Structure formats: C-alpha cells, structure tokens
Amino acid sequence: MTAPYQRILVAIDCSDESADILCRAAGVLEGNATGELHLIHVIEPLALAYGADVPMDVTDLQSGLVKQARETALEYARQYQIGEDRIHVELGSIEKTIVDKADALGVDLIVVGSHTRSGLALLLGSTARGLVPGAHCDVLAVKVQRKDKKSD
Ligand code: AMP
C-alpha cells in the first residue's frame, strides 16, 4: 500500500475559487496530524507576461503586486492554520515556478485548479496539463468554475 500524502503544495491564483481548491487539499490531509500544506502564488514578471521589454522601471509595481498577493494568500492560509513560512509568493513563469518549488520543498502532491475549456481555449491547454510533464510528484486537478479574481 502506498503511504498517505505528507506534504502538499497548493497553487492558487488568488481568485475566489482558491477557497474550493484549498478545501480539497486540506481534505486530503484530514486525520493526518503531521501533514503539511504549503501555498504558492506566482506572479509573472511584467516583461515575461507581455513578451517584450517594458519601457519603464516596473520594480515598484512588481513589489506592490507581491505584497498584495501575499496578503490575499495570508487570508486563505489563516482559515487552514497555514503558517507564514508555508506561503510562497514567487516571480516567474507559472508552471515552471510551481514545479521548481515542489521539488525544493520535497512535496508529494501538487493541488491545482482546472477550468473546463471549450473552443479555442482548448488549444491553449490548462495550467494543470502544463505541470504534469515536469512534475516529479502526483498532481491533483480540482475542477473549478471561473470566479472573479481578488488580486493581480
Ligand atoms: P486553468 O485551468 O489553466 O485556468 O488553471 C487555473 C488554476 O491554475 C488555478 O486555480 C490555480 O490552481 C493555478 N494557477 C493559475 N494561475 C496561477 C498563479 N498565478 N499562481 C499559482 N497558481 C496559479
């Protein structure tokens, strides 16, 4: 029999659906007093997100986004007694940053939301699908309905 999951990394985009994803992840650790939940939110650097050099200094803007995202992540974390040291707000490309953090923390499960897609969006693929090839642990995709974002 395989061992129960012990350390889980939950990827949140800080939208309202994050609560549903966290609830699922917490459910996986139910009854496991030594299990650990970690939260990650990734901010894509502006130049990366726009695919070109941004002709201005965006350092202040980026640190404002990081601060705001951390506060939102903290609100979610409080509901599940997740300590500040288990909240990770990182700059980078979303899938790679999540996989790298999962490796660094030695997690055995990544939990991520997954929106149902149709039409052209199908071609773009989902975050969950993008994670699977590079991940060295299991990936749980929680089906979610699109809701409004709280930050960035
Ligand atoms: P998708 O089906 O591609 O829209 O994936 C949405 C899910 O990907 C969210 O519910 C999160 O779990 C994850 N995700 C999307 N953006 C981010 C982000 N910036 N940081 C962390 N996780 C994210």
mmCIF file of C-alpha atoms and ligand atoms in Angstrom:
data_model
loop_
_atom_site.group_PDB
_atom_site.id
_atom_site.type_symbol
_atom_site.label_atom_id
_atom_site.label_comp_id
_atom_site.label_asym_id
_atom_site.label_seq_id
_atom_site.Cartn_x
_atom_site.Cartn_y
_atom_site.Cartn_z
ATOM 1 C CA MET A 1 0.000 0.000 0.000
ATOM 2 C CA THR A 2 1.311 3.493 -0.817
ATOM 3 C CA ALA A 3 1.930 5.940 2.035
ATOM 4 C CA PRO A 4 -0.533 8.809 2.535
ATOM 5 C CA TYR A 5 0.415 12.226 1.193
ATOM 6 C CA GLN A 6 2.536 14.092 3.701
ATOM 7 C CA ARG A 7 3.453 17.451 2.168
ATOM 8 C CA ILE A 8 1.174 19.207 -0.292
ATOM 9 C CA LEU A 9 1.752 22.322 -2.397
ATOM 10 C CA VAL A 10 -1.485 24.131 -3.317
ATOM 11 C CA ALA A 11 -1.277 26.525 -6.276
ATOM 12 C CA ILE A 12 -3.702 29.431 -6.049
ATOM 13 C CA ASP A 13 -4.333 32.276 -8.462
ATOM 14 C CA CYS A 14 -5.922 34.332 -5.629
ATOM 15 C CA SER A 15 -9.373 34.226 -7.224
ATOM 16 C CA ASP A 16 -12.404 33.218 -5.128
ATOM 17 C CA GLU A 17 -12.090 29.644 -6.405
ATOM 18 C CA SER A 18 -8.882 29.332 -4.345
ATOM 19 C CA ALA A 19 -11.033 28.533 -1.293
ATOM 20 C CA ASP A 20 -12.502 25.451 -3.025
ATOM 21 C CA ILE A 21 -9.052 24.218 -4.073
ATOM 22 C CA LEU A 22 -7.642 24.690 -0.579
ATOM 23 C CA CYS A 23 -10.613 22.901 0.936
ATOM 24 C CA ARG A 24 -9.935 19.872 -1.309
ATOM 25 C CA ALA A 25 -6.238 19.894 -0.435
ATOM 26 C CA ALA A 26 -6.979 20.140 3.292
ATOM 27 C CA GLY A 27 -9.372 17.195 2.898
ATOM 28 C CA VAL A 28 -6.514 15.047 1.587
ATOM 29 C CA LEU A 29 -4.622 15.623 4.862
ATOM 30 C CA GLU A 30 -7.642 15.125 7.101
ATOM 31 C CA GLY A 31 -6.761 12.958 10.107
ATOM 32 C CA ASN A 32 -3.043 13.311 9.369
ATOM 33 C CA ALA A 33 -1.612 15.407 12.203
ATOM 34 C CA THR A 34 1.877 15.602 10.711
ATOM 35 C CA GLY A 35 0.817 16.519 7.157
ATOM 36 C CA GLU A 36 1.895 19.920 5.810
ATOM 37 C CA LEU A 37 0.050 22.284 3.488
ATOM 38 C CA HIS A 38 2.037 24.873 1.542
ATOM 39 C CA LEU A 39 0.546 27.614 -0.623
ATOM 40 C CA ILE A 40 2.085 29.093 -3.757
ATOM 41 C CA HIS A 41 1.028 32.068 -5.843
ATOM 42 C CA VAL A 42 3.152 33.009 -8.849
ATOM 43 C CA ILE A 43 3.391 36.461 -10.321
ATOM 44 C CA GLU A 44 4.611 36.544 -13.879
ATOM 45 C CA PRO A 45 7.194 39.313 -14.252
ATOM 46 C CA LEU A 46 5.642 42.048 -16.401
ATOM 47 C CA ALA A 47 8.237 41.752 -19.152
ATOM 48 C CA LEU A 48 7.598 37.993 -19.273
ATOM 49 C CA ALA A 49 3.822 38.409 -19.328
ATOM 50 C CA TYR A 50 3.953 40.868 -22.238
ATOM 51 C CA GLY A 51 6.658 39.010 -24.140
ATOM 52 C CA ALA A 52 8.794 42.134 -24.613
ATOM 53 C CA ASP A 53 10.835 44.719 -22.742
ATOM 54 C CA VAL A 54 8.614 47.064 -20.779
ATOM 55 C CA PRO A 55 9.969 50.622 -21.403
ATOM 56 C CA MET A 56 9.786 51.708 -17.753
ATOM 57 C CA ASP A 57 11.026 50.669 -14.328
ATOM 58 C CA VAL A 58 8.462 48.187 -13.018
ATOM 59 C CA THR A 59 10.260 47.268 -9.795
ATOM 60 C CA ASP A 60 7.857 49.198 -7.533
ATOM 61 C CA LEU A 61 4.828 47.881 -9.398
ATOM 62 C CA GLN A 62 6.076 44.313 -9.017
ATOM 63 C CA SER A 63 6.819 44.608 -5.331
ATOM 64 C CA GLY A 64 3.327 46.090 -4.849
ATOM 65 C CA LEU A 65 1.841 43.056 -6.606
ATOM 66 C CA VAL A 66 3.912 40.671 -4.488
ATOM 67 C CA LYS A 67 2.785 42.423 -1.277
ATOM 68 C CA GLN A 68 -0.871 42.391 -2.303
ATOM 69 C CA ALA A 69 -0.741 38.723 -3.353
ATOM 70 C CA ARG A 70 0.930 37.783 -0.059
ATOM 71 C CA GLU A 71 -1.854 39.482 1.904
ATOM 72 C CA THR A 72 -4.523 37.637 -0.090
ATOM 73 C CA ALA A 73 -2.686 34.320 0.319
ATOM 74 C CA LEU A 74 -2.414 35.002 4.075
ATOM 75 C CA GLU A 75 -6.195 35.431 4.305
ATOM 76 C CA TYR A 76 -6.690 31.984 2.770
ATOM 77 C CA ALA A 77 -3.894 30.463 4.837
ATOM 78 C CA ARG A 78 -5.397 31.649 8.132
ATOM 79 C CA GLN A 79 -8.516 29.550 7.552
ATOM 80 C CA TYR A 80 -6.385 26.400 7.495
ATOM 81 C CA GLN A 81 -3.790 27.363 10.131
ATOM 82 C CA ILE A 82 -1.067 27.523 7.487
ATOM 83 C CA GLY A 83 1.939 29.388 8.900
ATOM 84 C CA GLU A 84 3.510 32.338 7.081
ATOM 85 C CA ASP A 85 6.623 30.283 6.373
ATOM 86 C CA ARG A 86 4.452 27.976 4.246
ATOM 87 C CA ILE A 87 3.208 30.745 1.968
ATOM 88 C CA HIS A 88 5.295 31.186 -1.139
ATOM 89 C CA VAL A 89 4.786 34.160 -3.438
ATOM 90 C CA GLU A 90 7.223 33.912 -6.319
ATOM 91 C CA LEU A 91 8.047 35.730 -9.535
ATOM 92 C CA GLY A 92 8.406 33.587 -12.635
ATOM 93 C CA SER A 93 6.541 31.562 -15.224
ATOM 94 C CA ILE A 94 3.621 29.811 -13.548
ATOM 95 C CA GLU A 95 4.137 26.119 -14.330
ATOM 96 C CA LYS A 96 7.927 26.088 -14.009
ATOM 97 C CA THR A 97 7.894 28.044 -10.757
ATOM 98 C CA ILE A 98 5.311 25.685 -9.196
ATOM 99 C CA VAL A 99 7.282 22.585 -10.242
ATOM 100 C CA ASP A 100 10.595 24.067 -9.006
ATOM 101 C CA LYS A 101 9.040 24.955 -5.636
ATOM 102 C CA ALA A 102 7.500 21.475 -5.348
ATOM 103 C CA ASP A 103 10.961 19.965 -5.918
ATOM 104 C CA ALA A 104 12.629 22.345 -3.471
ATOM 105 C CA LEU A 105 10.097 21.563 -0.744
ATOM 106 C CA GLY A 106 10.044 17.840 -1.498
ATOM 107 C CA VAL A 107 6.245 17.742 -1.716
ATOM 108 C CA ASP A 108 4.469 14.540 -2.698
ATOM 109 C CA LEU A 109 1.369 16.197 -4.172
ATOM 110 C CA ILE A 110 0.623 19.408 -6.079
ATOM 111 C CA VAL A 111 -3.017 20.549 -5.997
ATOM 112 C CA VAL A 112 -4.156 22.897 -8.737
ATOM 113 C CA GLY A 113 -7.475 24.192 -10.048
ATOM 114 C CA SER A 114 -8.693 23.270 -13.503
ATOM 115 C CA HIS A 115 -11.270 25.162 -15.568
ATOM 116 C CA THR A 116 -13.376 23.393 -18.116
ATOM 117 C CA ARG A 117 -12.361 24.574 -21.567
ATOM 118 C CA SER A 118 -14.067 24.703 -24.915
ATOM 119 C CA GLY A 119 -13.382 26.134 -28.345
ATOM 120 C CA LEU A 120 -10.062 27.901 -28.904
ATOM 121 C CA ALA A 121 -9.180 27.786 -25.203
ATOM 122 C CA LEU A 122 -8.760 24.019 -25.613
ATOM 123 C CA LEU A 123 -5.716 24.651 -27.794
ATOM 124 C CA LEU A 124 -4.016 26.765 -25.145
ATOM 125 C CA GLY A 125 -4.139 23.984 -22.545
ATOM 126 C CA SER A 126 -4.514 24.334 -18.814
ATOM 127 C CA THR A 127 -2.088 25.066 -16.001
ATOM 128 C CA ALA A 128 -2.653 21.533 -14.672
ATOM 129 C CA ARG A 129 -1.701 19.986 -18.028
ATOM 130 C CA GLY A 130 1.351 22.199 -18.227
ATOM 131 C CA LEU A 131 2.509 20.991 -14.812
ATOM 132 C CA VAL A 132 2.245 17.253 -15.277
ATOM 133 C CA PRO A 133 5.198 16.609 -17.641
ATOM 134 C CA GLY A 134 7.724 18.427 -15.423
ATOM 135 C CA ALA A 135 6.363 17.395 -12.022
ATOM 136 C CA HIS A 136 8.201 14.745 -10.000
ATOM 137 C CA CYS A 137 5.173 14.028 -7.804
ATOM 138 C CA ASP A 138 1.434 13.478 -8.201
ATOM 139 C CA VAL A 139 -0.759 16.323 -9.443
ATOM 140 C CA LEU A 140 -4.402 16.680 -8.373
ATOM 141 C CA ALA A 141 -6.512 18.855 -10.690
ATOM 142 C CA VAL A 142 -9.601 20.180 -8.898
ATOM 143 C CA LYS A 143 -12.413 21.088 -11.299
ATOM 144 C CA VAL A 144 -13.476 24.685 -10.647
ATOM 145 C CA GLN A 145 -15.912 27.226 -12.072
ATOM 146 C CA ARG A 146 -14.408 30.565 -13.101
ATOM 147 C CA LYS A 147 -14.987 33.277 -10.450
ATOM 148 C CA ASP A 148 -13.702 36.844 -10.024
ATOM 149 C CA LYS A 149 -10.062 37.363 -9.042
ATOM 150 C CA LYS A 150 -9.219 39.112 -5.735
ATOM 151 C CA SER A 151 -5.751 40.322 -6.716
ATOM 152 C CA ASP A 152 -3.436 40.797 -9.712
HETATM 153 P P1 AMP B 1 -6.518 26.959 -15.621
HETATM 154 O O1 AMP B 1 -7.424 25.773 -15.741
HETATM 155 O O2 AMP B 1 -5.355 26.918 -16.565
HETATM 156 O O3 AMP B 1 -7.266 28.276 -15.711
HETATM 157 O O4 AMP B 1 -5.848 26.888 -14.184
HETATM 158 C C1 AMP B 1 -6.309 27.609 -13.091
HETATM 159 C C2 AMP B 1 -5.544 27.103 -11.883
HETATM 160 O O5 AMP B 1 -4.131 27.178 -12.120
HETATM 161 C C3 AMP B 1 -5.804 27.944 -10.653
HETATM 162 O O6 AMP B 1 -6.964 27.509 -9.950
HETATM 163 C C4 AMP B 1 -4.530 27.697 -9.844
HETATM 164 O O7 AMP B 1 -4.571 26.450 -9.169
HETATM 165 C C5 AMP B 1 -3.459 27.624 -10.944
HETATM 166 N N1 AMP B 1 -2.915 28.952 -11.215
HETATM 167 C C6 AMP B 1 -3.251 29.807 -12.200
HETATM 168 N N2 AMP B 1 -2.560 30.953 -12.103
HETATM 169 C C7 AMP B 1 -1.753 30.800 -11.030
HETATM 170 C C8 AMP B 1 -0.762 31.630 -10.397
HETATM 171 N N3 AMP B 1 -0.509 32.840 -10.870
HETATM 172 N N4 AMP B 1 -0.131 31.161 -9.320
HETATM 173 C C9 AMP B 1 -0.401 29.908 -8.833
HETATM 174 N N5 AMP B 1 -1.299 29.085 -9.382
HETATM 175 C C10 AMP B 1 -1.969 29.527 -10.456
#
